[in-house]
PDB file of C-alpha atoms in Angstrom:
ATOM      1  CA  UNK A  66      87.846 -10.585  37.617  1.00  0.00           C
ATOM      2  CA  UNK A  67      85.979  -8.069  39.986  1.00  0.00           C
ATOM      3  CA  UNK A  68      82.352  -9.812  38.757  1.00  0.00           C
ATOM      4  CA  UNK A  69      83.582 -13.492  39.383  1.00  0.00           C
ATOM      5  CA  UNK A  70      84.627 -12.415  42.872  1.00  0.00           C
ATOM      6  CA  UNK A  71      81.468 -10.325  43.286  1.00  0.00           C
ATOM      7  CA  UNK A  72      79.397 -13.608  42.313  1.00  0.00           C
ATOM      8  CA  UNK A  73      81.716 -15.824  44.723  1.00  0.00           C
ATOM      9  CA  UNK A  74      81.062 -13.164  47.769  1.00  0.00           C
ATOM     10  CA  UNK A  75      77.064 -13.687  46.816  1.00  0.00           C
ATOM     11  CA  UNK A  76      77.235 -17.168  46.821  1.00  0.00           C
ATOM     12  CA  UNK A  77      76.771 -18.002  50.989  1.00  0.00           C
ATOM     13  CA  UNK A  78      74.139 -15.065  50.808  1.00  0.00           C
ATOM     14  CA  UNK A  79      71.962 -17.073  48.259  1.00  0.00           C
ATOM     15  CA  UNK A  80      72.788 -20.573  49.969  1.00  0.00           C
ATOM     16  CA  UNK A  81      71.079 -18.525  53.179  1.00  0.00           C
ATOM     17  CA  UNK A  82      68.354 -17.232  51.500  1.00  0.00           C
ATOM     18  CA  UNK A  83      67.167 -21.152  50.577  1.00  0.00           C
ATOM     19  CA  UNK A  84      67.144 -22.002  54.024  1.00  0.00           C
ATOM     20  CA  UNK A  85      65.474 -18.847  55.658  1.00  0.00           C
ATOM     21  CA  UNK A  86      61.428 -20.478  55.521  1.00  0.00           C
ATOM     22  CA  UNK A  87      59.844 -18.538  52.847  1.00  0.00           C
ATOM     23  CA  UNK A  88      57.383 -20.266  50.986  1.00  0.00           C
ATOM     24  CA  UNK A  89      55.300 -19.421  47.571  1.00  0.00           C
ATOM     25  CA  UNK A  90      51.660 -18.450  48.812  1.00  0.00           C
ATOM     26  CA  UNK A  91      50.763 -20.349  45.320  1.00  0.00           C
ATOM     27  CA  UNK A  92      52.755 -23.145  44.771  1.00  0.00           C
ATOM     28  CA  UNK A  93      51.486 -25.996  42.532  1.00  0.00           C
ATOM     29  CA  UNK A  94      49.727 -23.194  40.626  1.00  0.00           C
ATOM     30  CA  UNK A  95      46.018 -24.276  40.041  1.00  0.00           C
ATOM     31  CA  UNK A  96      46.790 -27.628  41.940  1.00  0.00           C
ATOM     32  CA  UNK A  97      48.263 -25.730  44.700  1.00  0.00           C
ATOM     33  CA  UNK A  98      46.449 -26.520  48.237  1.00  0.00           C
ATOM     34  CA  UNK A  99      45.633 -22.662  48.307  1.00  0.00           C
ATOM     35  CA  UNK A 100      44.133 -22.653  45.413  1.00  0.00           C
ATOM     36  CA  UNK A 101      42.214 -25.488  45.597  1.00  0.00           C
ATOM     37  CA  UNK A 102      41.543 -24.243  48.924  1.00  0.00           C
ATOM     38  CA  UNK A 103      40.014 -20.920  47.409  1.00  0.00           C
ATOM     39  CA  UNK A 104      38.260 -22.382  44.742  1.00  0.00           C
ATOM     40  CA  UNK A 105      36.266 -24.276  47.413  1.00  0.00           C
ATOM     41  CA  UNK A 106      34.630 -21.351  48.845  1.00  0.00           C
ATOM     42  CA  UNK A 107      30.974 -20.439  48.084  1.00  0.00           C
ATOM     43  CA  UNK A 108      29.759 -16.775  48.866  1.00  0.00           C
ATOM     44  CA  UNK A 109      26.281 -16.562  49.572  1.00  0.00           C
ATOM     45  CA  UNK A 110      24.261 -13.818  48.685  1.00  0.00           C
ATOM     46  CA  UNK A 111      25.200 -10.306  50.681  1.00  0.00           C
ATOM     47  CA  UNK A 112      22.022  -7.796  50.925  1.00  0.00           C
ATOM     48  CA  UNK A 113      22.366  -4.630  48.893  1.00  0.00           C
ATOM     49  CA  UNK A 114      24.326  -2.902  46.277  1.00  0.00           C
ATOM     50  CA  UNK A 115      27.329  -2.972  48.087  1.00  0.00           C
ATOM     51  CA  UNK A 116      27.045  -6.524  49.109  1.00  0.00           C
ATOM     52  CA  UNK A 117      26.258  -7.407  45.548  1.00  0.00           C
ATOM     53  CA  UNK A 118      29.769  -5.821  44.578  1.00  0.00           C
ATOM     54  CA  UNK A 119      31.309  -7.572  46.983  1.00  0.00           C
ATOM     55  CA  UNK A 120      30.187 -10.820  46.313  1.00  0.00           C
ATOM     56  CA  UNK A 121      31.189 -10.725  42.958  1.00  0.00           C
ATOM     57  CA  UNK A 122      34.292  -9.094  43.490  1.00  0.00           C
ATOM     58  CA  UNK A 123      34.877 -12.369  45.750  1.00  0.00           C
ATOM     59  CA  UNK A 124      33.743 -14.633  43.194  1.00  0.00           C
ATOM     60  CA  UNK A 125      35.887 -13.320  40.597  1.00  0.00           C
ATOM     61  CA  UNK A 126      39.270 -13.412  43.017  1.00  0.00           C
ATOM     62  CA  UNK A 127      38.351 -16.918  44.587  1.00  0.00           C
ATOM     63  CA  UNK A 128      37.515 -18.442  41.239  1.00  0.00           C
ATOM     64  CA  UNK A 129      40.552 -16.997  39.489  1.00  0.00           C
ATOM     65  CA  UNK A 130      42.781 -20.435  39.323  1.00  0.00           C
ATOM     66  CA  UNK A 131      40.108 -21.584  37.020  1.00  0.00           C
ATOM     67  CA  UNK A 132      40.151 -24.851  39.399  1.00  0.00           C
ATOM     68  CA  UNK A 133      36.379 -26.824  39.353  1.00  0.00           C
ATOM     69  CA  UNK A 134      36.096 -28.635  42.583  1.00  0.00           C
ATOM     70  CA  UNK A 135      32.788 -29.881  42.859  1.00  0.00           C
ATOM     71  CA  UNK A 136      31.112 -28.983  46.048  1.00  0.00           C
ATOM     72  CA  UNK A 137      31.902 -26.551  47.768  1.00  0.00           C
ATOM     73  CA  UNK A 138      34.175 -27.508  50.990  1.00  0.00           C
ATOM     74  CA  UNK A 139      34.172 -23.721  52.732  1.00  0.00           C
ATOM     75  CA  UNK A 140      31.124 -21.403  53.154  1.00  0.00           C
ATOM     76  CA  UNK A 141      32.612 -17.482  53.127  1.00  0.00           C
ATOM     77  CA  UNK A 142      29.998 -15.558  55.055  1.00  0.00           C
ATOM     78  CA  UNK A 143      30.465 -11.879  55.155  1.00  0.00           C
ATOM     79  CA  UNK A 144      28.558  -8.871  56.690  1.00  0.00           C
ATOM     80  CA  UNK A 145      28.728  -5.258  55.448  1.00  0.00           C
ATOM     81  CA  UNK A 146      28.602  -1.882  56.733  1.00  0.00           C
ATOM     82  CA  UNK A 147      28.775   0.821  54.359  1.00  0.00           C
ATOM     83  CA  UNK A 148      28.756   4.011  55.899  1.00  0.00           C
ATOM     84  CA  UNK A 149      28.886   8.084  53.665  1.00  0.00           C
ATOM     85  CA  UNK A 150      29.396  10.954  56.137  1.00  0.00           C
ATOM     86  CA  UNK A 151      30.009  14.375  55.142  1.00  0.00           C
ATOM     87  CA  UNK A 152      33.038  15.690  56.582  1.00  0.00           C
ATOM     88  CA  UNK A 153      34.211  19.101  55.480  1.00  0.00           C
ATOM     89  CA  UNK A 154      31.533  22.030  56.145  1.00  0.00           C
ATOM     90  CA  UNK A 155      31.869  25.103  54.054  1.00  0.00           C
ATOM     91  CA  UNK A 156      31.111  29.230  54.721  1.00  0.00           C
ATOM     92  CA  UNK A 157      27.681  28.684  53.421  1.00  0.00           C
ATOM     93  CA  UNK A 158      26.921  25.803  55.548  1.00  0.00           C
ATOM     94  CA  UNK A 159      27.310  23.288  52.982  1.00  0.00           C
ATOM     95  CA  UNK A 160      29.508  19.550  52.965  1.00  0.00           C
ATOM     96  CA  UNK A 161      32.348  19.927  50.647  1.00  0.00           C
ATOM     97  CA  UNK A 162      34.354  16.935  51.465  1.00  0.00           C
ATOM     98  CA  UNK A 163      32.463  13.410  52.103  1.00  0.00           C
ATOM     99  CA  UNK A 164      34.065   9.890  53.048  1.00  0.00           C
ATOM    100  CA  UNK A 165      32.674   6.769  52.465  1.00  0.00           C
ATOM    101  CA  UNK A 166      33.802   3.509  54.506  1.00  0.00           C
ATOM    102  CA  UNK A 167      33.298  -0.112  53.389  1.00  0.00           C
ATOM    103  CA  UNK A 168      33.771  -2.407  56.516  1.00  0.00           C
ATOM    104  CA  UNK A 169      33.303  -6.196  56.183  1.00  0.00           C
ATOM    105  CA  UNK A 170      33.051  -8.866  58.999  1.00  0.00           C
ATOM    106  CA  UNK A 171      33.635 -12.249  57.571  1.00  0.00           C
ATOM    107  CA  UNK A 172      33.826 -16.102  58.808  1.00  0.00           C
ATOM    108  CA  UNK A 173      35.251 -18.784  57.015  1.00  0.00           C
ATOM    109  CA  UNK A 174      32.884 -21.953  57.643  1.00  0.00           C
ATOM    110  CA  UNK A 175      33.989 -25.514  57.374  1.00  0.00           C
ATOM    111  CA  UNK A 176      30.906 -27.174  55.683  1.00  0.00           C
ATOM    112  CA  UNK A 177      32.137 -30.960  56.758  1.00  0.00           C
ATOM    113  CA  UNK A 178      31.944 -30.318  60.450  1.00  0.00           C
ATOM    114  CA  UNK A 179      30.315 -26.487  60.902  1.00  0.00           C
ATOM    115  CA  UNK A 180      33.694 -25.014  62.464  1.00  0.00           C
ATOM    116  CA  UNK A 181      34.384 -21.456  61.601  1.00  0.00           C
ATOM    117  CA  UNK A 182      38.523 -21.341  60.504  1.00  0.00           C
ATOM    118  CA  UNK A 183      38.618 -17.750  60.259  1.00  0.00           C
ATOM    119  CA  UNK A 184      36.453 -14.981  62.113  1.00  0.00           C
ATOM    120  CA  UNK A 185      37.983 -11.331  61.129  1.00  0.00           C
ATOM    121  CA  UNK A 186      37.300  -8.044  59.613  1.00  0.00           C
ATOM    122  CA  UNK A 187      38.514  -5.621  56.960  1.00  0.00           C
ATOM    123  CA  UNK A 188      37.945  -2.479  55.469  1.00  0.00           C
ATOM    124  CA  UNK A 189      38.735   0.549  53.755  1.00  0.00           C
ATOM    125  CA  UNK A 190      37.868   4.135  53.385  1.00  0.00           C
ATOM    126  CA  UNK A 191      37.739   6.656  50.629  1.00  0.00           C
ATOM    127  CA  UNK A 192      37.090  10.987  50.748  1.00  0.00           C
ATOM    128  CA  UNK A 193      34.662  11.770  47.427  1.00  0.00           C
ATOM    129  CA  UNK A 194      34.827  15.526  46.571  1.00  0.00           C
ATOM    130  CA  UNK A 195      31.360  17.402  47.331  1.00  0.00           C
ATOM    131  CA  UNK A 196      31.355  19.487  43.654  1.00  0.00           C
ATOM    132  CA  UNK A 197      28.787  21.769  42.545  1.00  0.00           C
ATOM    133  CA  UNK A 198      26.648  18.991  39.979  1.00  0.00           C
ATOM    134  CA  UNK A 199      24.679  16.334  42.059  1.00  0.00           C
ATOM    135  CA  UNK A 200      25.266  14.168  39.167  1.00  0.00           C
ATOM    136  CA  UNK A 201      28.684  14.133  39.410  1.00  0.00           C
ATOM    137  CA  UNK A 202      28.773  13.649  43.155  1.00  0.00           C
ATOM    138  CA  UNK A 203      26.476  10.358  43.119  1.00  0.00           C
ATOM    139  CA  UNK A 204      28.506   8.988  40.412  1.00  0.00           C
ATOM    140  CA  UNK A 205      32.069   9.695  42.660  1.00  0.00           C
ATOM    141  CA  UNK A 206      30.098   8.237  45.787  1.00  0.00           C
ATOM    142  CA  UNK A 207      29.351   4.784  43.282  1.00  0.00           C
ATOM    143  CA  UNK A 208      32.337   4.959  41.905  1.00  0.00           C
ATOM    144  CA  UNK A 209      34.135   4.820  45.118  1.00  0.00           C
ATOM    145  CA  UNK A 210      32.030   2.010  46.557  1.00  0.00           C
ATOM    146  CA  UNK A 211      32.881  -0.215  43.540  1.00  0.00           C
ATOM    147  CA  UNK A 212      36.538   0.571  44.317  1.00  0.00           C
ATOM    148  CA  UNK A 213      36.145  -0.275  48.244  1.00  0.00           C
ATOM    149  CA  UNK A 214      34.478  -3.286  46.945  1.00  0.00           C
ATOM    150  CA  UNK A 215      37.190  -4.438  44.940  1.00  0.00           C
ATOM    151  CA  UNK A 216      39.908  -3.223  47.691  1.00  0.00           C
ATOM    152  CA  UNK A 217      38.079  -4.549  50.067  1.00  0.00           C
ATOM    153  CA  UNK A 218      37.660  -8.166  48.327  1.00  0.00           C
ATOM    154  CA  UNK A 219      41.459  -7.930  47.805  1.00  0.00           C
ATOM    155  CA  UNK A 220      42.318  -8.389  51.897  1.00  0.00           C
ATOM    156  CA  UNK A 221      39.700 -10.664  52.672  1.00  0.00           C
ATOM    157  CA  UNK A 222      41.120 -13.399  49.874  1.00  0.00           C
ATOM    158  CA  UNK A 223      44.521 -12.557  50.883  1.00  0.00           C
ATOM    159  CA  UNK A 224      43.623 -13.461  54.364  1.00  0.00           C
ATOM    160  CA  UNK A 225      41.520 -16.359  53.044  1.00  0.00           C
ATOM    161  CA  UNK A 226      44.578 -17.521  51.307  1.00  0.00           C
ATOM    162  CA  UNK A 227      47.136 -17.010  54.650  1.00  0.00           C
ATOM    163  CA  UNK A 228      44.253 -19.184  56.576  1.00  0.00           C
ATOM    164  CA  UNK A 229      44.250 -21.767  54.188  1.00  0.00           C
ATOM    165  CA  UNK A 230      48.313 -22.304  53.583  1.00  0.00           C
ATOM    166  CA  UNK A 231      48.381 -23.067  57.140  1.00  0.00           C
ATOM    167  CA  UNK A 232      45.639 -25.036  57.351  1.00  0.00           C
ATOM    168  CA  UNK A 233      46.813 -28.855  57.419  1.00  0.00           C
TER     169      UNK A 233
END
């Protein structure tokens, strides 16, 4: 008796929660206008290794709902600043503690008429550990600019995404 009137006092709250504007970033799935929208997007090339993560960290996310639309309707231009500075100075004058920062200023261009829907920025940081083997220290500051790329790649679709849902 104490769950049907627990499920009868829930009842307004879920009638509410219908009516309070939230919509599915995706819906339609691979039809959806955001995905469509995304799958529209062309990246052109982006200079250097970490532009050449980044662009196909882009390509894999905007490409994901599998979606063929032909030509492409949105140009994605992006511009990268990848910086490594050392941060922590040991007793011996030595860095022990680096950080490496991935910054990305991006437009989304309308190819039918040349107007730029989205103009922003996004980025992410990451601290490598300075360790004794050089070797091991190049292959953390790689390692972390493939994962920048790929966080980095994550924001700029999700904004992409926000952009295009609103987008009539």
């Amino acid at each position: 008796m104490i769950r049907r009137g627990a499920l009868l006092g829930l009842l307004p709250l879920a009638a509410l929660l219908g009516s309070c504007g939230l919509k599915p970033m995706y819906a339609g799935g691979s039809d959806g206008v955001v995905a469509r929208g995304l799958s529209g997007i062309e990246v052109p090339v982006i200079q250097g290794r970490a532009g050449w993560l980044m662009r196909n960290a882009l390509q894999d996310r905007l490409g994901a709902s599998g979606a063929d639309t032909g030509a492409p309707r949105y140009r994605l231009d992006v511009r990268l600043d990848d910086q490594l500075e050392g941060l922590g100075v040991l007793g011996d004058d030595t860095i022990g503690r680096e950080r490496r920062t991935l910054r990305a200023r991006y437009q989304l261009v309308d190819l039918a008429n040349g107007e730029i829907l989205l103009d922003a920025t996004a980025g992410s940081d990451a601290g490598i550990d300075v360790v004794s083997s050089e070797y091991a220290t190049i292959a953390a500051e790689q390692t972390a600019l493939e994962n920048l790329s790929l966080e980095v790649a994550d924001r700029i679709v999700t904004q992409l995404a926000l952009t295009l849902r609103e987008k009539p």
